[in-house]
Amino acid sequence: MQCKKIKTAHGIIETPALLPVSAASYGVWDLWIEKKFPAPWDLAQGTVLSLYHILQYRKKEEILEKGIHKVLKTKKPVVIDSGGFQFMKKNAELEEEFVLGYQERSGCDIGMTFDYPILPDLSPEEKENRMKKSIYNSNLALKLKKNKKMLLYSAVHGHNPEDIKKYIKNLDDGFDGYAVGSLVPKKRDYNMLINVISAAKNEKPLHVFGITGFPALFALSYMGVETFDSWTYLVAAAFKEYIDPETLKRLRLRRVKELPECECPICRDYGLNDFLQSTSEAEILLALHNLSIFLEEMKNVREKIRENELESYILKKGEKNLSIKKAFMIARKYKGS
Ligand SMILES: [Zn+2]
């Protein structure tokens, strides 16, 4: 296996890469835009924003007028996801023409088609219907796309390899990549997750939505997935949870007396008491610690791929975190078969 490069209008994303989700309607967002703290989109190789969050944000018009990069004050790649998953939870939907139009005008580097994710308890008819509508949107976006600088990824859904393969077969040729969703309820079912991802993997870049932890991150990197998005760094911080740099598990700060050693730039200047305050600043500092652990591990993964030592690296991490080992053993079995 090898690291790859995804070329975007705002530079290269070296893979595998974790792109943090920046949730526009979340309280801490403005402090980042005002550059009061280092922003997730500048610390990582790029960021993912959901149209669901953007449309609730007071700067949604400004993004169209000035472009998303000017509003975020960044020169790094920006991905705009259609927000299909969040709209599904609200029982709402958007027209693909609108989604694509917004993505193209915002000047984002990668746009993702509007999708209708599927949940495990849907009836077979409803599942089929939702998948058909998602495929229709993808093919429509491919036809209507005018902005040549923007890469277009088609969302892909399915809970088993057969559905995933059928889905991709129904997509027209010409997408720059694929983005697999509907895995949220399955995230701890590593067998299913890895089975679905191996069916979706082809020569085009593959993105996986909504990764929550290191077991899936390591196993899917090993499977050759190019990019992931995650907002666990932020959600964990909101719950006052600190990612342990050693075990890569989430620690509840209210239950610990002392923090483990951490060499990240935040922990050099701040400690337990700073993180425990109930202010936006405390939440941002904790989120930045969490993010720096995610990004450091992804950097290690790329380095170990280059040195051909990824497998032993993951197994070593698995000694302190059994879920990492469990997910990896499943991935290794699939890859070998
Ligand atoms: Zn730290």
Short mmCIF file of C-alpha atoms and ligand atoms in Angstrom, two decimals:
data_model
loop_
_atom_site.label_atom_id
_atom_site.label_comp_id
_atom_site.label_asym_id
_atom_site.label_seq_id
_atom_site.Cartn_x
_atom_site.Cartn_y
_atom_site.Cartn_z
CA MET A 1 0.00 0.00 0.00
CA GLN A 2 1.07 3.59 -0.47
CA CYS A 3 0.17 7.17 0.39
CA LYS A 4 -1.61 9.00 -2.40
CA LYS A 5 -2.13 12.63 -3.32
CA ILE A 6 -5.53 14.19 -4.03
CA LYS A 7 -5.06 17.35 -6.08
CA THR A 8 -7.52 20.14 -5.31
CA ALA A 9 -7.72 23.79 -6.36
CA HIS A 10 -6.25 24.70 -2.94
CA GLY A 11 -3.41 22.24 -2.83
CA ILE A 12 -2.74 18.60 -2.25
CA ILE A 13 -4.27 16.32 0.37
CA GLU A 14 -1.83 13.60 1.24
CA THR A 15 -3.66 10.41 2.16
CA PRO A 16 -4.83 8.79 4.32
CA ALA A 17 -6.07 12.05 5.86
CA LEU A 18 -8.51 13.02 8.55
CA LEU A 19 -10.46 16.15 7.68
CA PRO A 20 -12.08 17.61 10.81
CA VAL A 21 -15.72 18.62 10.53
CA SER A 22 -16.20 22.31 11.27
CA ALA A 23 -19.77 22.75 12.39
CA ALA A 24 -20.80 26.27 11.43
CA SER A 25 -23.82 26.55 13.70
CA TYR A 26 -21.89 25.31 16.73
CA GLY A 27 -21.20 27.94 19.41
CA VAL A 28 -17.43 27.97 19.20
CA TRP A 29 -17.24 28.59 15.46
CA ASP A 30 -16.91 32.38 15.55
CA LEU A 31 -13.90 32.29 17.88
CA TRP A 32 -12.15 30.20 15.27
CA ILE A 33 -13.16 32.42 12.37
CA GLU A 34 -11.92 35.45 14.30
CA LYS A 35 -8.58 33.62 14.63
CA LYS A 36 -8.62 33.84 18.43
CA PHE A 37 -7.37 30.24 18.37
CA PRO A 38 -5.63 28.11 15.73
CA ALA A 39 -8.49 26.87 13.50
CA PRO A 40 -9.14 23.18 12.76
CA TRP A 41 -9.11 23.93 9.01
CA ASP A 42 -5.58 25.30 9.24
CA LEU A 43 -4.19 22.65 11.58
CA ALA A 44 -5.40 19.78 9.38
CA GLN A 45 -4.87 19.33 5.65
CA GLY A 46 -8.37 20.67 5.06
CA THR A 47 -11.85 20.65 6.53
CA VAL A 48 -15.37 19.36 5.90
CA LEU A 49 -18.42 21.59 6.36
CA SER A 50 -21.98 20.39 6.15
CA LEU A 51 -24.47 22.41 4.14
CA TYR A 52 -26.94 21.66 6.94
CA HIS A 53 -24.82 23.71 9.35
CA ILE A 54 -23.92 26.38 6.80
CA LEU A 55 -27.56 27.14 5.95
CA GLN A 56 -28.26 27.94 9.63
CA TYR A 57 -25.25 30.18 9.83
CA ARG A 58 -25.55 33.94 9.63
CA LYS A 59 -22.67 34.10 7.13
CA LYS A 60 -24.35 31.79 4.60
CA GLU A 61 -24.81 34.69 2.11
CA GLU A 62 -21.32 36.01 2.69
CA ILE A 63 -19.96 32.57 1.81
CA LEU A 64 -21.67 32.86 -1.61
CA GLU A 65 -20.47 36.44 -2.15
CA LYS A 66 -16.87 36.12 -1.01
CA GLY A 67 -16.27 32.40 -1.19
CA ILE A 68 -15.81 29.92 1.63
CA HIS A 69 -12.02 30.36 1.77
CA LYS A 70 -12.27 34.11 2.40
CA VAL A 71 -14.85 33.63 5.16
CA LEU A 72 -12.76 30.97 6.90
CA LYS A 73 -9.56 32.91 6.10
CA THR A 74 -7.86 29.75 4.87
CA LYS A 75 -5.95 28.66 1.80
CA LYS A 76 -6.44 24.95 2.48
CA PRO A 77 -8.88 22.58 0.76
CA VAL A 78 -12.51 22.85 1.91
CA VAL A 79 -15.08 20.11 1.38
CA ILE A 80 -18.80 20.88 1.47
CA ASP A 81 -20.95 17.91 2.28
CA SER A 82 -24.63 18.07 1.33
CA GLY A 83 -25.73 17.41 4.92
CA GLY A 84 -28.02 14.56 3.80
CA PHE A 85 -27.55 12.76 7.10
CA GLN A 86 -28.56 15.74 9.24
CA PHE A 87 -31.49 16.60 6.94
CA MET A 88 -32.71 13.01 7.24
CA LYS A 89 -32.78 13.34 11.02
CA LYS A 90 -34.95 16.46 10.64
CA ASN A 91 -37.14 14.80 8.02
CA ALA A 92 -36.16 17.45 5.48
CA GLU A 93 -34.44 17.46 2.11
CA LEU A 94 -32.81 19.74 -0.44
CA GLU A 95 -32.91 19.77 -4.23
CA GLU A 96 -29.66 18.57 -5.82
CA GLU A 97 -29.65 21.64 -8.13
CA PHE A 98 -29.57 23.89 -5.06
CA VAL A 99 -26.87 21.84 -3.29
CA LEU A 100 -24.59 21.74 -6.33
CA GLY A 101 -25.22 25.43 -7.06
CA TYR A 102 -24.27 26.42 -3.51
CA GLN A 103 -21.16 24.23 -3.56
CA GLU A 104 -20.01 25.63 -6.92
CA ARG A 105 -20.60 29.27 -5.98
CA SER A 106 -18.92 28.89 -2.56
CA GLY A 107 -15.70 27.90 -4.31
CA CYS A 108 -15.26 24.75 -2.24
CA ASP A 109 -12.69 22.22 -3.45
CA ILE A 110 -14.78 19.07 -3.14
CA GLY A 111 -18.58 18.88 -3.23
CA MET A 112 -20.61 15.87 -2.18
CA THR A 113 -23.97 14.98 -3.71
CA PHE A 114 -27.25 15.21 -1.76
CA ASP A 115 -28.03 11.78 -0.39
CA TYR A 116 -30.76 9.90 1.45
CA PRO A 117 -28.91 7.77 4.00
CA ILE A 118 -30.45 4.46 5.00
CA LEU A 119 -31.00 3.11 8.48
CA PRO A 120 -31.00 -0.59 9.38
CA ASP A 121 -34.69 -0.63 10.40
CA LEU A 122 -36.12 0.72 7.11
CA SER A 123 -38.45 -1.50 5.09
CA PRO A 124 -36.85 -3.00 1.94
CA GLU A 125 -39.09 -0.79 -0.25
CA GLU A 126 -38.15 2.39 1.57
CA LYS A 127 -34.47 1.46 1.47
CA GLU A 128 -34.65 0.84 -2.28
CA ASN A 129 -36.52 4.09 -2.79
CA ARG A 130 -33.97 6.14 -0.84
CA MET A 131 -31.04 4.56 -2.66
CA LYS A 132 -32.70 5.29 -6.03
CA LYS A 133 -33.20 8.94 -5.09
CA SER A 134 -29.57 9.28 -3.99
CA ILE A 135 -28.30 7.72 -7.23
CA TYR A 136 -30.59 10.01 -9.27
CA ASN A 137 -29.12 13.06 -7.48
CA SER A 138 -25.54 11.94 -8.06
CA ASN A 139 -26.02 11.41 -11.78
CA LEU A 140 -27.91 14.72 -12.05
CA ALA A 141 -25.06 16.58 -10.31
CA LEU A 142 -22.54 15.06 -12.69
CA LYS A 143 -24.59 16.31 -15.65
CA LEU A 144 -25.17 19.83 -14.26
CA LYS A 145 -21.69 20.51 -12.86
CA LYS A 146 -20.05 23.56 -14.48
CA ASN A 147 -17.27 24.50 -12.06
CA LYS A 148 -14.26 22.62 -13.42
CA LYS A 149 -12.08 23.41 -10.40
CA MET A 150 -14.40 21.64 -7.96
CA LEU A 151 -14.10 17.89 -7.52
CA LEU A 152 -17.40 16.03 -7.29
CA TYR A 153 -17.78 13.01 -5.02
CA SER A 154 -20.86 10.83 -5.17
CA ALA A 155 -22.34 9.66 -1.88
CA VAL A 156 -22.61 5.87 -1.72
CA HIS A 157 -24.89 3.89 0.59
CA GLY A 158 -25.52 0.29 1.54
CA HIS A 159 -25.31 -2.02 4.52
CA ASN A 160 -23.88 -4.98 2.65
CA PRO A 161 -21.41 -5.53 -0.23
CA GLU A 162 -24.16 -6.48 -2.72
CA ASP A 163 -26.07 -3.22 -2.20
CA ILE A 164 -22.87 -1.15 -2.39
CA LYS A 165 -21.76 -2.80 -5.64
CA LYS A 166 -25.21 -2.39 -7.19
CA TYR A 167 -25.26 1.26 -6.12
CA ILE A 168 -21.88 2.05 -7.70
CA LYS A 169 -22.88 0.20 -10.89
CA ASN A 170 -25.85 2.54 -11.27
CA LEU A 171 -23.68 5.66 -11.07
CA ASP A 172 -22.48 7.27 -14.30
CA ASP A 173 -18.76 7.53 -15.01
CA GLY A 174 -16.92 10.72 -14.19
CA PHE A 175 -17.01 11.20 -10.42
CA ASP A 176 -13.74 12.27 -8.83
CA GLY A 177 -14.34 10.06 -5.81
CA TYR A 178 -16.93 8.30 -3.67
CA ALA A 179 -18.07 8.99 -0.13
CA VAL A 180 -19.54 6.16 1.92
CA GLY A 181 -22.28 6.98 4.40
CA SER A 182 -25.06 5.21 6.31
CA LEU A 183 -22.42 3.60 8.49
CA VAL A 184 -23.17 5.61 11.60
CA PRO A 185 -25.37 2.96 13.28
CA LYS A 186 -22.79 0.34 12.27
CA LYS A 187 -19.67 2.01 13.50
CA ARG A 188 -18.96 -0.49 16.25
CA ASP A 189 -19.81 -3.44 14.04
CA TYR A 190 -16.32 -3.64 12.57
CA ASN A 191 -17.12 -6.72 10.51
CA MET A 192 -19.92 -4.95 8.68
CA LEU A 193 -17.95 -1.72 8.36
CA ILE A 194 -14.92 -3.40 6.82
CA ASN A 195 -17.04 -5.64 4.61
CA VAL A 196 -18.89 -2.64 3.17
CA ILE A 197 -15.74 -0.59 2.70
CA SER A 198 -13.91 -3.35 0.87
CA ALA A 199 -16.87 -3.58 -1.54
CA ALA A 200 -16.78 0.18 -2.14
CA LYS A 201 -13.03 0.44 -2.71
CA ASN A 202 -11.98 0.96 -6.31
CA GLU A 203 -9.32 3.02 -8.08
CA LYS A 204 -11.07 6.34 -7.26
CA PRO A 205 -10.47 8.08 -3.90
CA LEU A 206 -12.80 6.87 -1.16
CA HIS A 207 -14.06 9.07 1.66
CA VAL A 208 -15.78 7.69 4.78
CA PHE A 209 -18.23 9.93 6.63
CA GLY A 210 -18.38 10.35 10.39
CA ILE A 211 -15.52 8.35 11.87
CA THR A 212 -15.65 8.43 15.68
CA GLY A 213 -12.55 6.69 16.90
CA PHE A 214 -9.15 5.17 16.33
CA PRO A 215 -10.16 1.50 15.82
CA ALA A 216 -12.01 2.36 12.58
CA LEU A 217 -9.46 5.01 11.61
CA PHE A 218 -6.52 2.62 11.72
CA ALA A 219 -8.37 -0.35 10.18
CA LEU A 220 -9.78 1.70 7.31
CA SER A 221 -6.43 3.41 6.64
CA TYR A 222 -5.00 -0.09 6.35
CA MET A 223 -7.83 -0.94 3.89
CA GLY A 224 -6.68 1.95 1.68
CA VAL A 225 -9.41 4.51 2.44
CA GLU A 226 -8.10 7.93 1.38
CA THR A 227 -10.01 10.42 3.54
CA PHE A 228 -12.22 10.50 6.63
CA ASP A 229 -14.16 13.18 8.37
CA SER A 230 -14.82 13.36 12.07
CA TRP A 231 -16.07 15.81 14.63
CA THR A 232 -15.31 13.57 17.58
CA TYR A 233 -12.59 16.03 18.66
CA LEU A 234 -15.33 18.64 19.16
CA VAL A 235 -18.12 16.41 20.51
CA ALA A 236 -15.75 14.83 23.03
CA ALA A 237 -14.67 18.31 24.16
CA ALA A 238 -18.31 19.34 24.65
CA PHE A 239 -18.68 16.35 27.01
CA LYS A 240 -15.39 17.27 28.75
CA GLU A 241 -13.64 14.22 27.36
CA TYR A 242 -9.92 14.19 26.70
CA ILE A 243 -8.29 11.77 24.28
CA ASP A 244 -5.52 9.91 26.07
CA PRO A 245 -2.43 10.20 23.80
CA GLU A 246 -1.23 6.75 24.92
CA THR A 247 -4.35 4.53 24.83
CA LEU A 248 -6.28 6.76 22.36
CA LYS A 249 -9.40 6.30 24.51
CA ARG A 250 -11.62 9.13 25.76
CA LEU A 251 -11.08 10.08 29.42
CA ARG A 252 -13.83 11.80 31.39
CA LEU A 253 -12.03 14.80 32.82
CA ARG A 254 -14.35 15.13 35.79
CA ARG A 255 -13.23 11.70 36.96
CA VAL A 256 -9.46 12.12 36.68
CA LYS A 257 -7.08 13.73 39.14
CA GLU A 258 -4.17 14.10 36.78
CA LEU A 259 -3.78 14.16 33.01
CA PRO A 260 -1.51 11.73 31.20
CA GLU A 261 1.65 13.18 29.61
CA CYS A 262 0.93 14.99 26.35
CA GLU A 263 3.35 16.82 24.09
CA CYS A 264 0.78 18.68 22.02
CA PRO A 265 1.10 22.49 21.77
CA ILE A 266 -2.05 23.00 23.88
CA CYS A 267 -0.94 20.82 26.81
CA ARG A 268 2.39 22.64 26.89
CA ASP A 269 0.51 25.75 28.08
CA TYR A 270 -2.75 24.47 29.60
CA GLY A 271 -3.85 21.73 31.97
CA LEU A 272 -6.76 19.97 33.65
CA ASN A 273 -8.16 23.06 35.40
CA ASP A 274 -8.21 25.08 32.17
CA PHE A 275 -10.09 22.31 30.34
CA LEU A 276 -12.65 21.94 33.14
CA GLN A 277 -13.92 25.54 32.97
CA SER A 278 -17.42 25.91 31.49
CA THR A 279 -16.47 28.46 28.84
CA SER A 280 -16.20 28.34 25.04
CA GLU A 281 -12.47 28.92 25.43
CA ALA A 282 -12.09 25.79 27.59
CA GLU A 283 -14.07 23.79 25.05
CA ILE A 284 -11.89 25.03 22.20
CA LEU A 285 -8.66 24.24 24.05
CA LEU A 286 -9.85 20.72 24.83
CA ALA A 287 -11.04 20.26 21.23
CA LEU A 288 -7.64 21.40 19.97
CA HIS A 289 -5.86 18.88 22.20
CA ASN A 290 -8.18 16.13 20.91
CA LEU A 291 -7.69 17.20 17.31
CA SER A 292 -3.92 17.29 17.69
CA ILE A 293 -3.97 13.63 18.83
CA PHE A 294 -6.04 12.65 15.78
CA LEU A 295 -3.76 14.56 13.40
CA GLU A 296 -0.57 13.27 15.01
CA GLU A 297 -1.80 9.68 14.64
CA MET A 298 -2.72 10.23 10.98
CA LYS A 299 0.75 11.65 10.38
CA ASN A 300 2.22 8.52 12.00
CA VAL A 301 0.01 6.32 9.81
CA ARG A 302 1.30 8.01 6.63
CA GLU A 303 4.88 7.73 7.85
CA LYS A 304 4.46 4.04 8.70
CA ILE A 305 2.88 3.34 5.30
CA ARG A 306 5.96 4.85 3.64
CA GLU A 307 8.23 2.73 5.84
CA ASN A 308 6.07 -0.33 5.17
CA GLU A 309 5.49 -0.72 8.90
CA LEU A 310 1.84 0.15 9.30
CA GLU A 311 0.82 -3.30 10.44
CA SER A 312 3.28 -3.48 13.34
CA TYR A 313 2.45 0.12 14.28
CA ILE A 314 -1.29 -0.64 14.57
CA LEU A 315 -0.63 -3.86 16.50
CA LYS A 316 1.53 -1.93 18.95
CA LYS A 317 -1.28 0.62 19.47
CA GLY A 318 -3.64 -2.35 19.87
CA GLU A 319 -1.74 -3.57 22.94
CA LYS A 320 -3.15 -0.64 24.91
CA ASN A 321 -6.53 -0.48 23.20
CA LEU A 322 -8.20 -3.81 22.44
CA SER A 323 -10.79 -2.32 20.06
CA ILE A 324 -7.95 -1.12 17.82
CA LYS A 325 -6.59 -4.65 17.69
CA LYS A 326 -10.03 -6.18 17.12
CA ALA A 327 -10.88 -3.90 14.18
CA PHE A 328 -7.44 -4.36 12.65
CA MET A 329 -7.58 -8.18 12.81
CA ILE A 330 -10.87 -8.08 10.87
CA ALA A 331 -9.38 -5.72 8.28
CA ARG A 332 -6.35 -7.95 7.86
CA LYS A 333 -8.56 -10.98 7.32
CA TYR A 334 -10.57 -9.18 4.61
CA LYS A 335 -7.50 -7.81 2.89
CA GLY A 336 -5.86 -11.21 2.84
CA SER A 337 -8.92 -12.97 1.38
ZN ZN B 1 -2.42 17.64 24.45
#
